[in-house]
Short mmCIF file of C-alpha atoms (C1' of nucleotides) in Angstrom, two decimals:
data_model
loop_
_atom_site.label_atom_id
_atom_site.label_comp_id
_atom_site.label_asym_id
_atom_site.label_seq_id
_atom_site.Cartn_x
_atom_site.Cartn_y
_atom_site.Cartn_z
CA LEU N 275 4.66 60.89 18.36
CA ALA N 276 5.73 58.44 21.03
CA SER N 277 4.35 55.02 20.24
CA GLY N 278 1.30 54.57 22.45
CA SER N 279 -0.19 51.13 22.79
CA ASP N 280 -3.14 52.36 24.83
CA LEU N 281 -5.13 53.91 22.02
CA THR N 282 -6.39 50.92 20.12
CA ALA N 283 -7.14 47.65 21.76
CA VAL N 284 -6.39 45.31 18.87
CA SER N 285 -3.93 46.85 16.45
CA ASP N 286 -0.30 47.31 17.32
CA ALA N 287 0.36 50.93 18.09
CA VAL N 288 -0.67 53.51 15.55
CA ARG N 289 -4.13 53.60 14.08
CA ARG N 290 -4.21 51.34 11.01
CA ARG N 291 -5.71 53.12 8.07
CA ASN N 292 -8.82 51.31 6.87
CA PRO N 293 -8.42 49.31 3.64
CA ARG N 294 -10.07 50.38 0.44
CA GLY N 295 -13.73 49.49 0.74
CA GLN N 296 -14.00 49.89 4.49
CA GLY N 297 -14.57 53.57 5.01
CA GLN N 298 -17.82 52.26 6.50
CA ARG N 299 -15.95 51.04 9.53
CA LEU N 300 -14.86 54.52 10.53
CA ARG N 301 -18.43 55.70 10.14
CA GLU N 302 -19.53 53.16 12.68
CA GLU N 303 -16.72 54.15 14.99
CA LEU N 304 -17.69 57.81 14.79
CA LEU N 305 -21.30 56.95 15.52
CA GLN N 306 -20.33 54.93 18.54
CA ALA N 307 -17.93 57.60 19.75
CA ALA N 308 -20.65 60.21 19.50
CA ARG N 309 -23.01 58.01 21.50
CA ASP N 310 -20.35 57.37 24.10
CA LEU N 311 -19.66 61.06 24.48
CA VAL N 312 -23.29 61.72 25.30
CA THR N 313 -23.68 58.63 27.44
CA GLU N 314 -20.61 59.31 29.53
CA SER N 315 -21.28 62.98 30.08
CA GLY N 316 -25.04 62.68 30.35
CA ASP N 317 -25.15 65.87 28.34
CA PRO N 318 -26.69 66.03 24.87
CA GLN N 319 -24.51 69.06 24.18
CA ALA N 320 -21.42 66.91 24.40
CA LEU N 321 -22.22 65.56 20.95
CA SER N 322 -20.01 67.33 18.45
CA LEU N 323 -18.30 66.30 15.29
CA GLY N 324 -14.92 67.44 16.47
CA ALA N 325 -15.11 65.65 19.79
CA ALA N 326 -16.25 62.42 18.14
CA ALA N 327 -13.41 62.60 15.64
CA LYS N 328 -10.89 63.25 18.39
CA ARG N 329 -12.19 60.31 20.37
CA VAL N 330 -11.84 57.98 17.40
CA GLY N 331 -8.33 59.28 16.82
CA ILE N 332 -8.71 61.11 13.53
CA ALA N 333 -8.61 64.76 12.56
CA ALA N 334 -11.90 66.59 12.59
CA PRO N 335 -12.14 67.18 8.83
CA SER N 336 -11.81 63.44 8.23
CA ALA N 337 -15.30 62.96 9.59
CA TYR N 338 -16.67 64.74 6.56
CA ARG N 339 -15.81 61.72 4.47
CA HIS N 340 -18.57 59.90 6.37
CA PHE N 341 -21.14 62.50 7.32
CA PRO N 342 -22.11 65.49 5.19
CA ASP N 343 -22.18 67.67 8.29
CA ALA N 344 -22.46 67.63 12.05
CA ARG N 345 -26.23 67.55 11.89
CA HIS N 346 -26.25 64.24 10.07
CA LEU N 347 -24.04 62.71 12.72
CA LYS N 348 -26.56 63.73 15.32
CA ILE N 349 -29.41 62.38 13.23
CA ALA N 350 -27.68 59.04 12.88
CA VAL N 351 -27.18 58.85 16.64
CA VAL N 352 -30.81 59.65 17.40
CA ARG N 353 -32.03 57.18 14.81
CA ALA N 354 -29.99 54.42 16.41
CA CYS N 355 -31.34 55.37 19.83
CA PHE N 356 -34.94 55.13 18.68
CA ALA N 357 -34.22 51.67 17.38
CA ASP N 358 -32.72 50.71 20.73
CA LEU N 359 -35.67 52.07 22.66
CA ALA N 360 -38.15 50.24 20.43
CA HIS N 361 -36.18 47.06 20.92
CA ALA N 362 -36.09 47.45 24.69
CA ARG N 363 -39.82 48.05 24.77
CA SER N 364 -40.71 45.01 22.74
CA VAL N 365 -38.27 42.73 24.53
CA ALA N 366 -39.81 43.73 27.84
CA ALA N 367 -43.26 42.57 26.77
CA GLU N 368 -42.11 39.29 25.26
CA GLY N 369 -44.06 36.31 26.44
CA LEU N 370 -46.54 38.35 28.46
CA THR N 371 -50.04 37.28 27.58
CA ASP N 372 -52.00 39.61 29.81
CA PRO N 373 -52.34 42.88 27.88
CA GLY N 374 -52.28 44.94 31.06
CA ALA N 375 -49.05 43.33 32.20
CA ALA N 376 -47.56 43.88 28.75
CA LEU N 377 -48.54 47.54 28.82
CA LEU N 378 -46.96 48.02 32.22
CA ALA N 379 -43.84 46.15 31.17
CA ARG N 380 -43.36 48.39 28.15
CA ALA N 381 -43.91 51.50 30.25
CA HIS N 382 -41.30 50.38 32.73
CA ALA N 383 -38.89 49.54 29.91
CA TYR N 384 -39.33 53.05 28.51
CA CYS N 385 -38.47 54.58 31.86
CA ARG N 386 -35.57 52.25 32.47
CA PHE N 387 -34.10 53.16 29.10
CA ALA N 388 -34.43 56.86 29.86
CA LEU N 389 -32.84 56.66 33.28
CA ALA N 390 -30.05 54.42 32.05
CA ASN N 391 -29.28 56.80 29.15
CA PRO N 392 -30.21 60.26 30.34
CA GLY N 393 -28.05 62.09 27.83
CA LEU N 394 -29.34 60.12 24.86
CA TYR N 395 -32.91 60.38 26.10
CA GLN N 396 -32.64 64.15 26.21
CA LEU N 397 -31.21 64.10 22.73
CA MET N 398 -34.18 62.08 21.49
CA PHE N 399 -36.94 63.99 23.25
CA GLY N 400 -35.49 67.39 23.93
CA PRO N 401 -36.31 70.32 21.70
CA ASP N 402 -34.00 70.27 18.73
CA PRO N 403 -34.78 72.10 15.51
CA GLN N 404 -31.82 70.30 13.96
CA LEU N 405 -33.56 66.97 13.95
CA PRO N 406 -35.72 66.34 10.90
CA HIS N 407 -39.45 65.87 11.29
CA GLU N 408 -39.48 62.38 9.93
CA LEU N 409 -37.35 61.27 12.84
CA VAL N 410 -38.93 62.82 15.88
CA TYR N 411 -42.64 62.28 16.14
CA GLU N 412 -43.59 65.05 13.81
CA SER N 413 -44.25 63.02 10.71
CA GLY N 414 -46.51 60.00 10.45
CA ASP N 415 -43.94 57.31 9.82
CA SER N 416 -41.32 58.36 12.33
CA PRO N 417 -40.10 55.67 14.72
CA GLY N 418 -41.42 57.66 17.67
CA ARG N 419 -44.82 58.01 16.10
CA ALA N 420 -44.89 54.30 15.47
CA ALA N 421 -44.16 53.68 19.15
CA PHE N 422 -46.96 56.04 20.06
CA HIS N 423 -49.52 54.23 17.94
CA ASP N 424 -48.22 51.00 19.35
CA LEU N 425 -49.01 52.33 22.81
CA ALA N 426 -52.48 53.41 21.72
CA GLU N 427 -53.12 49.96 20.24
CA SER N 428 -51.94 48.38 23.43
CA ILE N 429 -54.42 50.50 25.38
CA ARG N 430 -57.22 49.63 22.98
CA THR N 431 -56.48 45.94 23.46
CA CYS N 432 -56.71 46.40 27.21
CA GLN N 433 -60.06 48.08 26.74
CA ASP N 434 -61.37 45.40 24.38
CA THR N 435 -60.42 42.59 26.72
CA GLY N 436 -61.87 44.34 29.74
CA VAL N 437 -58.47 44.71 31.39
CA ALA N 438 -58.76 48.50 31.20
CA ARG N 439 -62.22 49.66 32.13
CA ILE N 440 -61.82 53.24 31.04
CA THR N 441 -63.73 54.13 27.89
CA SER N 442 -61.95 57.23 26.58
CA ASP N 443 -60.28 57.47 23.17
CA PRO N 444 -57.13 55.32 23.24
CA LEU N 445 -55.18 57.98 21.33
CA VAL N 446 -55.97 60.56 23.98
CA LEU N 447 -55.11 58.11 26.72
CA ALA N 448 -51.85 57.25 24.98
CA ALA N 449 -50.89 60.92 25.00
CA THR N 450 -51.58 61.08 28.72
CA VAL N 451 -49.67 57.90 29.48
CA TRP N 452 -46.70 59.01 27.42
CA SER N 453 -46.77 62.41 29.14
CA LEU N 454 -46.73 60.74 32.52
CA GLU N 455 -43.80 58.50 31.62
CA HIS N 456 -41.89 61.37 30.09
CA GLY N 457 -42.58 63.66 33.01
CA MET N 458 -41.47 61.11 35.55
CA VAL N 459 -38.18 60.35 33.87
CA SER N 460 -37.30 63.80 32.66
CA LEU N 461 -37.88 65.41 36.03
CA ARG N 462 -35.79 62.69 37.63
CA ILE N 463 -33.06 63.34 35.07
CA ASN N 464 -33.21 67.10 35.48
CA ARG N 465 -33.49 67.14 39.28
CA PRO N 466 -31.38 64.22 40.44
CA HIS N 467 -31.11 65.50 44.00
CA PHE N 468 -34.83 65.74 44.61
CA PRO N 469 -36.08 63.01 46.97
CA TRP N 470 -38.07 61.12 44.35
CA PRO N 471 -40.28 58.26 45.40
CA ASP N 472 -39.65 54.87 43.83
CA LEU N 473 -40.46 55.09 40.15
CA ASP N 474 -41.62 51.53 39.52
CA SER N 475 -44.32 51.42 42.13
CA THR N 476 -45.42 55.01 41.51
CA LEU N 477 -45.74 54.42 37.79
CA THR N 478 -47.63 51.16 38.23
CA GLU N 479 -50.08 52.74 40.62
CA ALA N 480 -50.60 55.82 38.45
CA LEU N 481 -51.19 53.81 35.27
CA THR N 482 -53.52 51.46 37.11
CA ARG N 483 -55.63 54.39 38.22
CA LEU N 484 -55.45 56.28 34.95
CA LEU N 485 -56.62 53.34 32.86
CA ASP N 486 -58.62 51.63 35.56
CA LEU N 487 -56.56 48.49 35.02
CA GLN N 488 -57.79 45.22 36.48
CA PRO N 489 -55.11 42.98 37.95
CA PRO N 490 -54.44 39.90 35.81
CA PRO N 491 -55.78 36.56 37.06
CA PRO N 492 -53.12 36.10 39.74
CA PRO N 493 -50.93 33.07 39.02
CA HIS N 494 -49.82 32.91 42.63
CA GLY N 495 -51.62 35.72 44.28
CA GLN N 496 -48.96 38.39 43.84
CA LEU N 497 -50.64 41.79 43.88
CA HIS N 498 -49.50 45.37 43.93
CA ARG N 499 -49.85 47.61 46.97
CA LEU Y 127 -22.91 106.88 14.39
CA ALA Y 128 -25.95 108.30 12.63
CA SER Y 129 -28.42 109.54 15.21
CA GLY Y 130 -31.07 106.88 15.54
CA SER Y 131 -34.29 107.70 17.30
CA ASP Y 132 -35.56 104.14 17.13
CA LEU Y 133 -33.42 102.68 19.87
CA THR Y 134 -34.95 104.14 23.00
CA ALA Y 135 -38.61 104.85 23.30
CA VAL Y 136 -38.48 107.74 25.74
CA SER Y 137 -35.14 109.51 25.64
CA ASP Y 138 -34.11 111.68 22.73
CA ALA Y 139 -31.65 109.81 20.58
CA VAL Y 140 -28.56 108.40 22.22
CA ARG Y 141 -28.75 106.31 25.33
CA ARG Y 142 -28.72 108.58 28.38
CA ARG Y 143 -26.13 107.45 30.87
CA ASN Y 144 -27.74 106.61 34.20
CA PRO Y 145 -27.24 109.15 37.01
CA ARG Y 146 -25.07 108.39 39.98
CA GLY Y 147 -27.03 106.09 42.22
CA GLN Y 148 -29.03 104.40 39.51
CA GLY Y 149 -26.79 101.66 38.25
CA GLN Y 150 -29.64 99.52 39.49
CA ARG Y 151 -31.76 100.59 36.57
CA LEU Y 152 -29.41 99.04 34.04
CA ARG Y 153 -29.42 95.85 36.04
CA GLU Y 154 -33.16 95.67 35.66
CA GLU Y 155 -32.89 96.40 31.97
CA LEU Y 156 -30.36 93.62 31.48
CA LEU Y 157 -32.56 91.20 33.35
CA GLN Y 158 -35.56 92.10 31.25
CA ALA Y 159 -33.53 91.92 28.05
CA ALA Y 160 -32.30 88.45 28.97
CA ARG Y 161 -35.86 87.33 29.64
CA ASP Y 162 -37.04 88.79 26.37
CA LEU Y 163 -34.31 87.04 24.45
CA VAL Y 164 -35.45 83.69 25.78
CA THR Y 165 -39.13 84.49 25.47
CA GLU Y 166 -38.90 85.66 21.89
CA SER Y 167 -36.71 82.84 20.66
CA GLY Y 168 -38.30 80.15 22.78
CA ASP Y 169 -34.78 78.87 23.26
CA PRO Y 170 -33.08 78.81 26.66
CA GLN Y 171 -29.73 78.89 24.88
CA ALA Y 172 -30.48 82.36 23.60
CA LEU Y 173 -29.69 83.70 27.06
CA SER Y 174 -26.19 85.14 26.97
CA LEU Y 175 -24.56 88.06 28.64
CA GLY Y 176 -23.35 89.50 25.38
CA ALA Y 177 -26.70 89.30 23.66
CA ALA Y 178 -28.47 90.87 26.63
CA ALA Y 179 -25.97 93.73 26.72
CA LYS Y 180 -26.30 94.29 23.00
CA ARG Y 181 -30.08 94.38 23.30
CA VAL Y 182 -29.93 96.97 26.04
CA GLY Y 183 -27.53 99.02 23.97
CA ILE Y 184 -24.35 98.77 25.99
CA ALA Y 185 -21.03 97.06 25.42
CA ALA Y 186 -20.72 93.52 26.75
CA PRO Y 187 -18.13 94.27 29.45
CA SER Y 188 -20.45 96.88 30.93
CA ALA Y 189 -22.72 94.13 32.15
CA TYR Y 190 -20.03 93.09 34.60
CA ARG Y 191 -20.77 96.19 36.63
CA HIS Y 192 -24.11 94.57 37.49
CA PHE Y 193 -23.55 90.82 37.44
CA PRO Y 194 -20.36 89.08 38.57
CA ASP Y 195 -20.61 86.72 35.61
CA ALA Y 196 -22.98 85.29 33.03
CA ARG Y 197 -24.13 82.59 35.42
CA HIS Y 198 -25.51 85.12 37.86
CA LEU Y 199 -27.50 86.77 35.13
CA LYS Y 200 -29.09 83.43 34.36
CA ILE Y 201 -29.75 82.80 38.03
CA ALA Y 202 -31.47 86.15 38.37
CA VAL Y 203 -33.68 85.38 35.38
CA VAL Y 204 -34.68 81.98 36.71
CA ARG Y 205 -35.35 83.38 40.16
CA ALA Y 206 -37.71 85.96 38.69
CA CYS Y 207 -39.46 83.26 36.67
CA PHE Y 208 -40.09 81.13 39.73
CA ALA Y 209 -41.66 84.12 41.41
CA ASP Y 210 -43.88 84.68 38.38
CA LEU Y 211 -44.95 81.05 38.26
CA ALA Y 212 -45.77 81.03 41.97
CA HIS Y 213 -47.79 84.18 41.51
CA ALA Y 214 -49.71 82.77 38.56
CA ARG Y 215 -50.49 79.62 40.51
CA SER Y 216 -51.81 81.43 43.55
CA VAL Y 217 -53.80 83.97 41.54
CA ALA Y 218 -55.51 81.13 39.69
CA ALA Y 219 -56.83 79.61 42.91
CA GLU Y 220 -58.00 82.88 44.42
CA GLY Y 221 -61.52 82.79 45.71
CA LEU Y 222 -61.99 79.10 45.04
CA THR Y 223 -63.37 77.42 48.12
CA ASP Y 224 -63.58 73.86 46.87
CA PRO Y 225 -60.12 72.35 47.39
CA GLY Y 226 -60.46 70.13 44.33
CA ALA Y 227 -61.31 73.08 42.13
CA ALA Y 228 -58.39 75.01 43.58
CA LEU Y 229 -56.03 72.13 42.89
CA LEU Y 230 -57.19 71.88 39.31
CA ALA Y 231 -56.96 75.63 38.85
CA ARG Y 232 -53.36 75.67 40.03
CA ALA Y 233 -52.48 72.76 37.78
CA HIS Y 234 -53.94 74.52 34.79
CA ALA Y 235 -52.13 77.73 35.71
CA TYR Y 236 -48.86 75.83 35.82
CA CYS Y 237 -49.43 74.44 32.34
CA ARG Y 238 -50.60 77.75 30.95
CA PHE Y 239 -47.46 79.43 32.25
CA ALA Y 240 -45.28 76.78 30.65
CA LEU Y 241 -46.95 76.91 27.26
CA ALA Y 242 -47.00 80.71 27.26
CA ASN Y 243 -43.28 80.85 28.14
CA PRO Y 244 -41.71 77.75 26.66
CA GLY Y 245 -38.19 79.12 26.61
CA LEU Y 246 -38.29 80.29 30.21
CA TYR Y 247 -39.98 77.10 31.33
CA GLN Y 248 -37.16 75.05 29.83
CA LEU Y 249 -34.68 77.32 31.56
CA MET Y 250 -36.37 76.70 34.90
CA PHE Y 251 -36.87 72.96 34.60
CA GLY Y 252 -34.30 71.80 32.11
CA PRO Y 253 -31.07 70.24 33.25
CA ASP Y 254 -28.61 72.97 34.07
CA PRO Y 255 -25.60 72.40 36.28
CA GLN Y 256 -25.06 76.16 36.27
CA LEU Y 257 -28.08 76.82 38.41
CA PRO Y 258 -27.43 76.60 42.13
CA HIS Y 259 -29.18 73.98 44.23
CA GLU Y 260 -30.96 76.46 46.41
CA LEU Y 261 -32.84 77.72 43.39
CA VAL Y 262 -34.01 74.64 41.58
CA TYR Y 263 -35.72 72.13 43.79
CA GLU Y 264 -32.60 70.57 45.14
CA SER Y 265 -32.47 72.31 48.47
CA GLY Y 266 -35.25 72.48 51.00
CA ASP Y 267 -36.05 76.16 50.83
CA SER Y 268 -35.94 76.65 47.08
CA PRO Y 269 -38.96 78.33 45.50
CA GLY Y 270 -39.66 75.21 43.47
CA ARG Y 271 -39.54 73.00 46.52
CA ALA Y 272 -41.94 75.33 48.25
CA ALA Y 273 -44.33 75.01 45.34
CA PHE Y 274 -44.01 71.26 45.54
CA HIS Y 275 -44.90 71.13 49.21
CA ASP Y 276 -47.71 73.52 48.50
CA LEU Y 277 -49.04 71.00 45.98
CA ALA Y 278 -48.69 68.16 48.48
CA GLU Y 279 -50.57 70.19 51.09
CA SER Y 280 -53.26 70.92 48.58
CA ILE Y 281 -53.65 67.20 47.93
CA ARG Y 282 -53.75 66.45 51.62
CA THR Y 283 -56.53 68.99 52.06
CA CYS Y 284 -58.49 67.29 49.32
CA GLN Y 285 -58.04 63.99 51.08
CA ASP Y 286 -59.02 65.38 54.48
CA THR Y 287 -62.18 66.94 53.14
CA GLY Y 288 -63.14 63.86 51.22
CA VAL Y 289 -62.77 65.58 47.86
CA ALA Y 290 -59.94 63.21 46.91
CA ARG Y 291 -60.73 59.66 47.88
CA ILE Y 292 -57.30 58.23 47.27
CA THR Y 293 -55.39 57.36 50.41
CA SER Y 294 -51.75 57.31 49.28
CA ASP Y 295 -49.02 59.53 50.69
CA PRO Y 296 -49.66 63.09 49.49
CA LEU Y 297 -45.95 63.62 48.84
CA VAL Y 298 -45.86 60.66 46.49
CA LEU Y 299 -49.03 61.80 44.80
CA ALA Y 300 -47.59 65.29 44.42
CA ALA Y 301 -44.59 63.85 42.63
CA THR Y 302 -46.89 62.01 40.25
CA VAL Y 303 -49.09 65.02 39.63
CA TRP Y 304 -46.11 67.25 39.00
CA SER Y 305 -44.63 64.64 36.65
CA LEU Y 306 -47.87 64.52 34.70
CA GLU Y 307 -48.06 68.29 34.39
CA HIS Y 308 -44.44 68.55 33.41
CA GLY Y 309 -44.69 65.72 30.91
CA MET Y 310 -47.74 67.18 29.25
CA VAL Y 311 -46.26 70.62 28.77
CA SER Y 312 -42.71 69.67 28.00
CA LEU Y 313 -43.70 67.18 25.32
CA ARG Y 314 -46.00 69.78 23.81
CA ILE Y 315 -43.15 72.27 23.86
CA ASN Y 316 -40.65 69.82 22.39
CA ARG Y 317 -42.96 68.34 19.76
CA PRO Y 318 -45.14 71.21 18.64
CA HIS Y 319 -46.23 69.46 15.44
CA PHE Y 320 -47.60 66.38 17.13
CA PRO Y 321 -51.41 66.26 17.06
CA TRP Y 322 -51.88 66.75 20.78
CA PRO Y 323 -55.31 66.46 22.29
CA ASP Y 324 -56.70 69.42 24.17
CA LEU Y 325 -54.60 69.93 27.29
CA ASP Y 326 -57.23 71.35 29.63
CA SER Y 327 -59.73 68.54 29.36
CA THR Y 328 -57.05 65.84 29.27
CA LEU Y 329 -55.37 67.19 32.37
CA THR Y 330 -58.63 67.54 34.27
CA GLU Y 331 -59.66 64.01 33.45
CA ALA Y 332 -56.26 62.55 34.32
CA LEU Y 333 -56.05 64.35 37.66
CA THR Y 334 -59.61 63.39 38.49
CA ARG Y 335 -58.79 59.74 37.95
CA LEU Y 336 -55.37 59.87 39.59
CA LEU Y 337 -56.66 61.42 42.80
CA ASP Y 338 -60.17 60.03 42.59
CA LEU Y 339 -61.54 63.57 42.80
CA GLN Y 340 -65.21 64.08 43.56
CA PRO Y 341 -66.89 66.87 41.64
CA PRO Y 342 -67.69 69.88 43.83
CA PRO Y 343 -71.33 70.42 44.81
CA PRO Y 344 -72.43 71.67 41.38
CA PRO Y 345 -73.57 75.30 41.50
CA HIS Y 346 -75.42 74.92 38.23
CA GLY Y 347 -74.84 71.36 37.20
CA GLN Y 348 -71.77 71.85 35.04
CA LEU Y 349 -69.83 68.58 34.94
CA HIS Y 350 -66.80 67.26 33.14
CA ARG Y 351 -66.99 64.67 30.37
"C1'" DT P 250 5.38 39.39 -13.65
"C1'" DG P 251 6.25 44.22 -13.39
"C1'" DT P 252 5.27 49.05 -13.57
"C1'" DA P 253 2.45 53.18 -13.96
"C1'" DC P 254 -1.54 55.15 -12.44
"C1'" DA P 255 -6.14 56.16 -10.34
"C1'" DT P 256 -8.54 55.99 -6.28
"C1'" DC P 257 -9.71 57.44 -1.93
"C1'" DA P 258 -8.94 57.51 3.42
"C1'" DG P 259 -7.16 60.69 6.12
"C1'" DT P 260 -4.34 65.36 7.13
"C1'" DG P 261 -2.90 70.25 8.55
"C1'" DA P 262 -3.66 74.83 8.25
"C1'" DA P 263 -6.82 78.18 8.21
"C1'" DC P 264 -11.24 80.81 8.60
"C1'" DG P 265 -15.38 82.88 10.87
"C1'" DC P 266 -18.56 82.59 14.63
"C1'" DG P 267 -20.37 83.63 19.35
"C1'" DC P 268 -19.28 82.93 23.76
"C1'" DG P 269 -17.21 84.57 28.41
"C1'" DT P 270 -13.89 87.40 30.35
"C1'" DT P 271 -9.66 90.72 31.38
"C1'" DC P 272 -7.71 95.11 31.17
"C1'" DA P 273 -6.56 99.81 31.12
"C1'" DC P 274 -9.22 103.61 29.79
"C1'" DT P 275 -12.70 107.81 29.39
"C1'" DG P 276 -15.56 111.13 30.78
"C1'" DA P 277 -19.84 112.81 32.97
"C1'" DT P 278 -21.71 113.53 37.59
"C1'" DG P 279 -21.77 114.90 42.07
"C1'" DT P 280 -19.23 116.54 46.24
"C1'" DA P 281 -15.61 118.77 49.32
"C1'" DC P 282 -13.40 122.57 50.25
"C1'" DT V 231 -20.27 130.91 44.69
"C1'" DG V 232 -16.48 128.73 42.31
"C1'" DT V 233 -13.06 125.30 41.46
"C1'" DA V 234 -10.55 120.96 42.08
"C1'" DC V 235 -11.20 116.34 42.70
"C1'" DA V 236 -13.11 111.62 43.59
"C1'" DT V 237 -16.38 108.56 42.13
"C1'" DC V 238 -18.24 105.34 39.17
"C1'" DA V 239 -21.11 104.07 34.74
"C1'" DG V 240 -19.80 102.63 30.64
"C1'" DT V 241 -16.04 101.66 26.65
"C1'" DG V 242 -12.78 99.42 23.14
"C1'" DA V 243 -9.44 96.29 22.28
"C1'" DA V 244 -7.93 92.02 23.05
"C1'" DC V 245 -7.62 87.07 24.52
"C1'" DG V 246 -8.74 82.04 24.61
"C1'" DC V 247 -12.19 78.60 23.85
"C1'" DG V 248 -14.78 75.08 21.10
"C1'" DC V 249 -17.56 74.83 17.47
"C1'" DG V 250 -18.42 73.83 12.28
"C1'" DT V 251 -16.44 74.03 7.93
"C1'" DT V 252 -13.25 74.86 3.56
"C1'" DC V 253 -9.26 73.86 1.09
"C1'" DA V 254 -5.40 71.99 -1.12
"C1'" DC V 255 -2.62 68.26 0.14
"C1'" DT V 256 -0.37 63.39 1.09
"C1'" DG V 257 0.38 58.85 0.63
"C1'" DA V 258 -1.01 53.97 0.99
"C1'" DT V 259 -3.81 50.64 -1.53
"C1'" DG V 260 -5.49 48.33 -5.25
"C1'" DT V 261 -5.98 47.90 -10.34
"C1'" DA V 262 -5.08 48.28 -15.49
"C1'" DC V 263 -2.14 47.48 -18.77
#
DNA sequence: TGTACATCAGTGAACGCGCGTTCACTGATGTAC
DNA sequence: TGTACATCAGTGAACGCGCGTTCACTGATGTAC
C-alpha cells in the first residue's frame, strides 16, 4: 500500500505490468527467483511455486500463466542447472592439452560447482520422483547422461594415450569416478561440521591412484604430493 | 466401528490398552512403525509422527506421551539405524584374520545395508538440520564418528601389516574410502534406472587400487579380476 | 483520427491436504485405606 | 474383603502453517474498424 521503492531496482515504485508480448520476462524472473531461493537457503525443499511468486512480487496463481504446475518450475530450474554444470566442466578443461590434466580439471570443476551450489546440487542429484527421466540420467539423451559418457570418453582417451595405465572398461571406471566425486561433495554438503581433509588434493590423489594416471610432462617440474 | 480382526495379529479385535507400567511398549511400536514407513516407501520424508501413530492404531496426540515432539521420534529412529549399521559392519568382519579382507568385508556390509534400506540410509546420511550433532558425525562421540575412526584404524592396521602399501594419513584415506562407498550407494539409490555396473566387484577393485591392497595369502588361489 | 472491442497479464478468495501441536477430556487400572 | 480414589494411557476437537491448485474476476494494452 505504501509506495516502496525498495522492491524493484529499476522501475519507479510499483511493479510495472509487463507489456503484451513479454509474459516471457516474468517466466525468467520466476525461474531465477526459484533458483535464488534454493541457493540462498541451501535447501532443495525451499523451492516452491508460492515462494517464487512471492519473491518476484506477484500472487501465487499468476505463476500458472507461465508454468503448468509446480513440477514444471522445478524441472526448468534443474534443466538450467545441468546446463550450468556442463558449462563449468567444459570451461575448466579449455586449453588443456594433456588428457589427464583435463580429466582432473573437469573433476575439480564438478566438485567446485557442487560445493558452491549445495542446494541446487542436491536438487539435481537427490532422489526426486518428480523429475522426469529424460532429465536426470535415466534416459539416454539426458544432459547428465551426456556428461557421464563425456567422462567415460575422457578416461578412454587417457588410456589410449598412455596417460592412464589402467585397462578396465572406461564405462565402469567412469561410474567409479563419478561415485567418488559425488560422495566427496555430498558428504561434505551433508556433514559440514566434520573435519574434512582438503578436497582438491584428496581428489587428485584418489583419481591418480584409481586410474593409475601418469603425471604430464612437467613444464616446470611442478608435481603433486 | 465394525469389529475388525485384521488390525492386530495377536489380540482379539480392538487394540488392547497397555497395562500400567507398559507405556514403553507403545513407544517401541511407534519407533518400529516409523522405521517401517520409511523402509516401505524408501522415502525419508514418509517419517511423520501422525503417520506412525495412525499405523500403530492410535490417535496422533497419543504419541506425545512417548516422544516430546516429532523430532525426537526421528532421532530415535536414526539412532537405532546407526546401531544396526554398526552391527552389520562388525558381523561382516567376524572371523576374518586378514585385515584387508576384513576391511573389504566391512565396506561391502556398509553398501549392502544402504541398498537394502535406502530410505533409512538417506535419513541417516542426508542433510537434516533436525538431527542433533551428537548423533550424526558432527560431534566426537557420535556413533557415525566412531565408525569413521574404526575405518581409519582398520586402514592403519592394513598399513602396519603391509597389506596396504599406501603411506598416506589413514584419516585422510578413511575420508576418501567413505566418500567412495557413500557415492556408490547414494547414486545407485538416487538413480535406480541408470545402468550401474556390479557394485561388489567395482568396489573391491577401487579399494584395492586406492589403498594398494595386497591380496591375502590365497587359501585356494581365488583372486580378483 | 477516433472509438469499440478483444486479448491477456495478473488478482483475490477459496478449497483440500498433511503436517505438528495444544487442550481439556475419558475411562480403565491399580492402590490405599 | 470391599470401596473410594489417584494415576496415567489414550482421545477428539481444534488451531495455524505452507503447500498446490481452481475459479471467476479486473483492468491495462494493443488492434480492428
